[in-house]
Structure formats: C-alpha cells, structure tokens
Amino acid sequence: MTIELRPTRVRVVLVTLPSMEVGRSLVGTLVDEGLVACGNLVPGLVSIFPWEGQVQEEAEVLAILKTVEERLPDLVRRVPELHPYDVPEVLSLPVDRGHDPYLNWVADVASSPSPQDETDDGQTPGA
C-alpha cells in the first residue's frame, strides 16, 4: 500500500529561545497578532554551536509554531523583531500529511484576520 503525500498550506516553524519566559512572550504575541495558530514550548534543549570564534553550549527552549504558507513572510519578519538573539533561528518545514481536522483548524485560525485587524466595532475591514 502506497501512502500518498500531498502538500498542505500548513507549515511548522522552529524557533529556539533562551528561556520559557521569553518563549511565552514571543509565542503569545504571535498568536495575538494572528501570525500562528498555536505554539508549543519544549524546555530542556541543549544547543551546541560556534559563535564569535568559540564553541558555545547553551540551554534553550524550542518553540514549535503552526501556521500557513501565506503567513510565513510576515512571521519570518516578525520573529527577529521580538527575539533577543542577534541571529535567531527561524526555520519553516512543510507539512505533507496530518490529521485533516487539525490541519483544517490550523489553516482556519492562521488564515483568519488577527484581532488587531478588526475595527473598533468588531467587524473585519471590508466585511
């Protein structure tokens, strides 16, 4: 039996962060702004990398963000504005397959106008 992979609009975006506090703030802002449907924060990550001529080892938190392809340009622009690192990790991975109700939920939430896009009367612009 062959499993057919079909591209979806959903993307997983990985971002490493220095702490849970920074992660909660960054992910909360991205959800509030409608750039992601949701995010998970995974503590206990150890990153090893060269920086300024020396090998560094740092405890970090991994944010796993779920969004849609059309939000990626704004998301990739916004994360560095909110992030404390000089060169933050922002990696987008395509989702080829998943539980359809969940993929639909991510697409619906991340495709909806953000609360900041609404006018004072709660109506979306142009509605």
Coordinates of N, CA and C in Angstrom, one line a residue:
M1 N 0.8 -1.2 0.0 CA 0.0 0.0 0.0 C 0.9 1.2 0.0
T2 N 0.6 2.1 -0.9 CA 1.4 3.4 -1.0 C 0.6 4.5 -0.3
I3 N 1.4 5.2 0.5 CA 0.8 6.4 1.1 C 1.1 7.6 0.3
E4 N 0.1 8.3 -0.1 CA 0.3 9.5 -1.0 C 0.5 10.7 -0.1
L5 N 1.7 11.4 -0.3 CA 1.9 12.6 0.4 C 1.4 13.8 -0.5
R6 N 0.7 14.6 0.1 CA 0.1 15.8 -0.6 C 0.5 17.0 0.1
P7 N 1.0 18.0 -0.6 CA 1.3 19.3 0.1 C 0.1 19.9 0.8
T8 N 0.3 20.5 1.9 CA -0.7 21.3 2.5 C -0.2 22.7 2.7
R9 N -1.1 23.6 3.1 CA -0.8 25.0 3.3 C -0.1 25.2 4.7
V10 N -0.2 24.1 5.5 CA 0.3 24.2 6.9 C 1.8 24.1 6.9
R11 N 2.4 24.9 7.8 CA 3.9 24.9 8.0 C 4.1 24.8 9.5
V12 N 5.2 24.1 9.8 CA 5.7 24.1 11.2 C 7.0 25.0 11.1
V13 N 7.1 25.9 12.1 CA 8.2 26.8 12.2 C 8.9 26.6 13.5
L14 N 10.2 26.3 13.4 CA 11.0 26.1 14.6 C 11.8 27.4 15.0
V15 N 11.7 27.7 16.3 CA 12.4 28.9 16.8 C 13.0 28.5 18.1
T16 N 14.3 28.7 18.3 CA 15.0 28.5 19.6 C 15.0 29.8 20.4
L17 N 14.8 29.6 21.7 CA 14.7 30.8 22.6 C 15.5 30.6 23.9
P18 N 15.9 31.6 24.6 CA 16.8 31.5 25.7 C 16.1 31.0 27.0
S19 N 14.7 31.2 27.1 CA 14.0 30.8 28.3 C 12.5 30.6 28.0
M20 N 11.8 30.0 29.0 CA 10.4 29.8 28.9 C 9.7 31.2 28.9
E21 N 10.2 32.1 29.7 CA 9.6 33.4 29.8 C 9.6 34.1 28.5
V22 N 10.8 34.1 27.8 CA 10.9 34.7 26.5 C 10.0 34.0 25.5
G23 N 9.9 32.7 25.6 CA 9.1 31.9 24.7 C 7.6 32.2 24.9
R24 N 7.1 32.3 26.1 CA 5.7 32.6 26.4 C 5.4 34.0 25.8
S25 N 6.3 34.9 26.0 CA 6.0 36.3 25.5 C 6.0 36.3 23.9
L26 N 7.0 35.7 23.3 CA 7.1 35.7 21.8 C 5.9 34.9 21.2
V27 N 5.6 33.7 21.7 CA 4.6 32.9 21.1 C 3.2 33.6 21.4
G28 N 3.0 34.1 22.6 CA 1.8 34.8 22.9 C 1.5 36.0 21.9
T29 N 2.6 36.7 21.7 CA 2.4 37.9 20.7 C 2.1 37.4 19.3
L30 N 2.8 36.3 18.9 CA 2.5 35.8 17.5 C 1.1 35.3 17.4
V31 N 0.6 34.6 18.4 CA -0.8 34.2 18.4 C -1.8 35.4 18.4
D32 N -1.5 36.3 19.3 CA -2.4 37.5 19.4 C -2.4 38.3 18.0
E33 N -1.3 38.3 17.3 CA -1.2 39.0 16.0 C -1.7 38.2 14.9
G34 N -2.1 36.9 15.2 CA -2.7 36.1 14.1 C -1.7 35.5 13.1
L35 N -0.4 35.5 13.5 CA 0.6 35.0 12.6 C 0.8 33.5 12.7
V36 N 0.4 32.9 13.9 CA 0.4 31.5 14.1 C -0.9 31.1 14.7
A37 N -1.3 29.8 14.5 CA -2.5 29.3 15.1 C -2.2 28.9 16.5
C38 N -1.0 28.4 16.8 CA -0.6 28.0 18.1 C 0.9 27.7 18.1
G39 N 1.4 27.5 19.3 CA 2.8 27.2 19.5 C 3.0 26.3 20.7
N40 N 4.0 25.5 20.7 CA 4.4 24.6 21.8 C 5.8 25.1 22.2
L41 N 6.0 25.1 23.5 CA 7.3 25.4 24.1 C 7.9 24.1 24.7
V42 N 9.1 23.7 24.2 CA 9.7 22.5 24.7 C 11.0 22.9 25.4
P43 N 11.0 22.8 26.8 CA 12.2 23.1 27.5 C 13.2 22.0 27.5
G44 N 14.4 22.2 28.0 CA 15.4 21.2 28.1 C 16.3 21.0 26.9
L45 N 16.2 21.8 25.9 CA 17.1 21.7 24.7 C 18.5 22.2 25.0
V46 N 19.5 21.5 24.5 CA 20.9 21.9 24.6 C 21.4 22.2 23.2
S47 N 21.8 23.4 22.9 CA 22.3 23.7 21.6 C 23.8 23.9 21.7
I48 N 24.5 23.4 20.7 CA 26.0 23.5 20.6 C 26.3 24.1 19.3
F49 N 27.0 25.2 19.3 CA 27.2 25.9 18.0 C 28.5 26.8 18.1
P50 N 29.1 27.1 17.0 CA 30.2 28.1 17.1 C 29.6 29.5 17.1
W51 N 30.2 30.4 17.9 CA 29.8 31.8 17.9 C 31.0 32.6 18.3
E52 N 31.3 33.6 17.5 CA 32.4 34.5 17.7 C 33.7 33.8 18.0
G53 N 34.0 32.7 17.2 CA 35.3 32.0 17.4 C 35.4 30.9 18.4
Q54 N 34.3 30.7 19.2 CA 34.3 29.7 20.2 C 33.1 28.8 20.1
V55 N 33.2 27.5 20.5 CA 32.1 26.6 20.6 C 31.3 27.0 21.9
Q56 N 30.0 27.2 21.7 CA 29.1 27.5 22.8 C 28.2 26.4 23.0
E57 N 27.8 26.2 24.3 CA 26.8 25.2 24.7 C 25.8 26.0 25.6
E58 N 24.5 26.0 25.1 CA 23.5 26.8 25.8 C 22.2 26.0 26.0
A59 N 21.6 26.2 27.2 CA 20.3 25.6 27.4 C 19.3 26.5 26.7
E60 N 18.4 25.9 26.0 CA 17.4 26.7 25.2 C 16.0 26.0 25.3
V61 N 15.1 26.8 24.8 CA 13.7 26.3 24.7 C 13.4 26.3 23.2
L62 N 12.7 25.2 22.8 CA 12.3 25.2 21.4 C 10.8 25.5 21.2
A63 N 10.5 26.5 20.4 CA 9.1 26.8 20.1 C 8.8 26.1 18.8
I64 N 7.7 25.4 18.8 CA 7.2 24.7 17.6 C 5.9 25.5 17.2
L65 N 6.0 26.2 16.1 CA 4.8 27.1 15.7 C 4.1 26.5 14.6
K66 N 2.8 26.6 14.5 CA 2.0 26.1 13.4 C 1.3 27.3 12.8
T67 N 1.5 27.4 11.4 CA 0.9 28.5 10.7 C 0.6 28.0 9.3
V68 N 0.3 28.9 8.4 CA 0.1 28.6 7.0 C 1.1 29.3 6.1
E69 N 1.3 28.8 4.9 CA 2.3 29.3 4.0 C 2.2 30.8 3.8
E70 N 1.0 31.3 3.6 CA 0.8 32.8 3.3 C 1.2 33.7 4.5
R71 N 1.3 33.2 5.7 CA 1.7 34.0 6.8 C 3.2 34.0 7.0
L72 N 3.9 33.1 6.3 CA 5.4 33.0 6.5 C 6.2 34.3 6.3
P73 N 6.0 35.0 5.3 CA 6.8 36.3 5.1 C 6.6 37.2 6.3
D74 N 5.4 37.4 6.8 CA 5.2 38.3 8.0 C 5.8 37.6 9.2
L75 N 5.7 36.3 9.4 CA 6.2 35.6 10.6 C 7.7 35.7 10.6
V76 N 8.4 35.4 9.5 CA 9.8 35.4 9.4 C 10.4 36.8 9.6
R77 N 9.6 37.9 9.3 CA 10.0 39.2 9.5 C 9.8 39.6 11.0
R78 N 8.7 39.1 11.6 CA 8.3 39.5 13.0 C 9.1 38.8 14.0
V79 N 9.5 37.6 13.9 CA 10.2 36.9 14.9 C 11.5 37.6 15.3
P80 N 12.3 38.0 14.4 CA 13.6 38.7 14.8 C 13.3 40.1 15.5
E81 N 12.2 40.7 15.2 CA 11.8 41.9 15.9 C 11.5 41.7 17.4
L82 N 11.0 40.5 17.7 CA 10.6 40.1 19.1 C 11.7 39.4 19.8
H83 N 12.7 38.8 19.1 CA 13.6 37.9 19.6 C 14.9 38.6 20.2
P84 N 15.4 38.1 21.3 CA 16.6 38.8 21.9 C 17.9 38.4 21.2
Y85 N 18.0 37.3 20.4 CA 19.2 36.9 19.8 C 19.5 37.8 18.6
D86 N 20.8 38.0 18.3 CA 21.3 38.7 17.1 C 20.9 38.0 15.8
V87 N 21.0 36.6 15.9 CA 20.7 35.8 14.7 C 19.7 34.7 15.2
P88 N 18.4 35.0 15.3 CA 17.5 33.9 15.8 C 17.3 32.8 14.7
E89 N 17.1 31.6 15.2 CA 16.7 30.5 14.3 C 15.2 30.6 14.0
V90 N 14.9 30.7 12.7 CA 13.5 30.7 12.2 C 13.5 29.7 11.0
L91 N 13.1 28.5 11.2 CA 13.1 27.5 10.1 C 11.7 27.0 9.8
S92 N 11.3 27.1 8.6 CA 9.9 26.6 8.2 C 10.1 25.2 7.5
L93 N 9.2 24.3 8.0 CA 9.1 23.0 7.4 C 7.7 22.7 6.9
P94 N 7.6 22.2 5.7 CA 6.3 21.9 5.1 C 5.7 20.7 5.8
V95 N 4.4 20.7 5.8 CA 3.6 19.5 6.4 C 3.0 18.8 5.2
D96 N 3.5 17.6 4.9 CA 3.0 16.8 3.8 C 1.7 16.1 4.1
R97 N 1.5 15.7 5.4 CA 0.4 14.9 5.8 C 0.1 15.1 7.3
G98 N -1.1 14.9 7.6 CA -1.5 15.0 9.0 C -3.0 14.7 9.2
H99 N -3.4 14.9 10.4 CA -4.8 14.7 10.8 C -5.6 15.8 10.2
D100 N -6.5 15.5 9.2 CA -7.2 16.6 8.4 C -7.9 17.6 9.3
P101 N -8.7 17.1 10.4 CA -9.3 18.1 11.2 C -8.4 19.1 11.8
Y102 N -7.2 18.6 12.3 CA -6.2 19.5 12.9 C -5.6 20.4 11.8
L103 N -5.3 19.9 10.7 CA -4.7 20.8 9.6 C -5.7 21.8 9.2
N104 N -7.0 21.5 9.1 CA -8.0 22.4 8.8 C -8.1 23.5 9.9
W105 N -8.0 23.1 11.1 CA -8.1 24.1 12.3 C -7.0 25.1 12.2
V106 N -5.7 24.5 12.0 CA -4.6 25.4 11.8 C -4.8 26.4 10.7
A107 N -5.2 25.9 9.5 CA -5.4 26.8 8.4 C -6.5 27.8 8.7
D108 N -7.6 27.4 9.3 CA -8.7 28.4 9.6 C -8.2 29.4 10.6
V109 N -7.5 29.1 11.6 CA -7.1 30.0 12.6 C -6.0 30.9 12.1
A110 N -5.0 30.4 11.4 CA -3.9 31.2 10.9 C -4.3 32.0 9.7
S111 N -5.4 31.7 9.0 CA -5.8 32.4 7.9 C -6.8 33.5 8.2
S112 N -7.4 33.5 9.4 CA -8.4 34.4 9.9 C -7.7 35.8 10.1
P113 N -8.4 36.9 10.0 CA -7.9 38.2 10.4 C -7.5 38.2 11.8
S114 N -6.4 38.8 12.2 CA -6.0 38.8 13.6 C -6.9 39.8 14.3
P115 N -7.0 39.7 15.7 CA -7.8 40.7 16.4 C -7.3 42.1 16.1
Q116 N -6.1 42.3 15.8 CA -5.6 43.7 15.5 C -6.1 44.2 14.2
D117 N -6.5 43.3 13.3 CA -7.0 43.7 12.0 C -8.5 44.1 12.1
E118 N -9.1 43.9 13.3 CA -10.5 44.3 13.4 C -10.7 45.7 13.7
T119 N -11.8 46.3 13.3 CA -12.1 47.7 13.7 C -12.7 47.7 15.1
D120 N -12.9 48.9 15.6 CA -13.4 49.1 16.9 C -14.8 48.4 17.1
D121 N -15.6 48.3 16.1 CA -16.9 47.7 16.2 C -16.9 46.2 16.1
G122 N -15.6 45.6 16.0 CA -15.5 44.2 16.0 C -15.6 43.6 14.6
Q123 N -15.9 44.4 13.6 CA -16.0 44.0 12.2 C -14.7 44.0 11.5
T124 N -14.5 43.0 10.7 CA -13.2 43.0 9.9 C -13.3 44.0 8.8
P125 N -12.2 44.6 8.5 CA -12.2 45.6 7.4 C -12.7 45.0 6.1
G126 N -13.6 45.7 5.5 CA -14.1 45.3 4.2 C -15.2 44.3 4.3
A127 N -15.6 44.0 5.5 CA -16.7 43.0 5.7 C -18.1 43.6 5.6

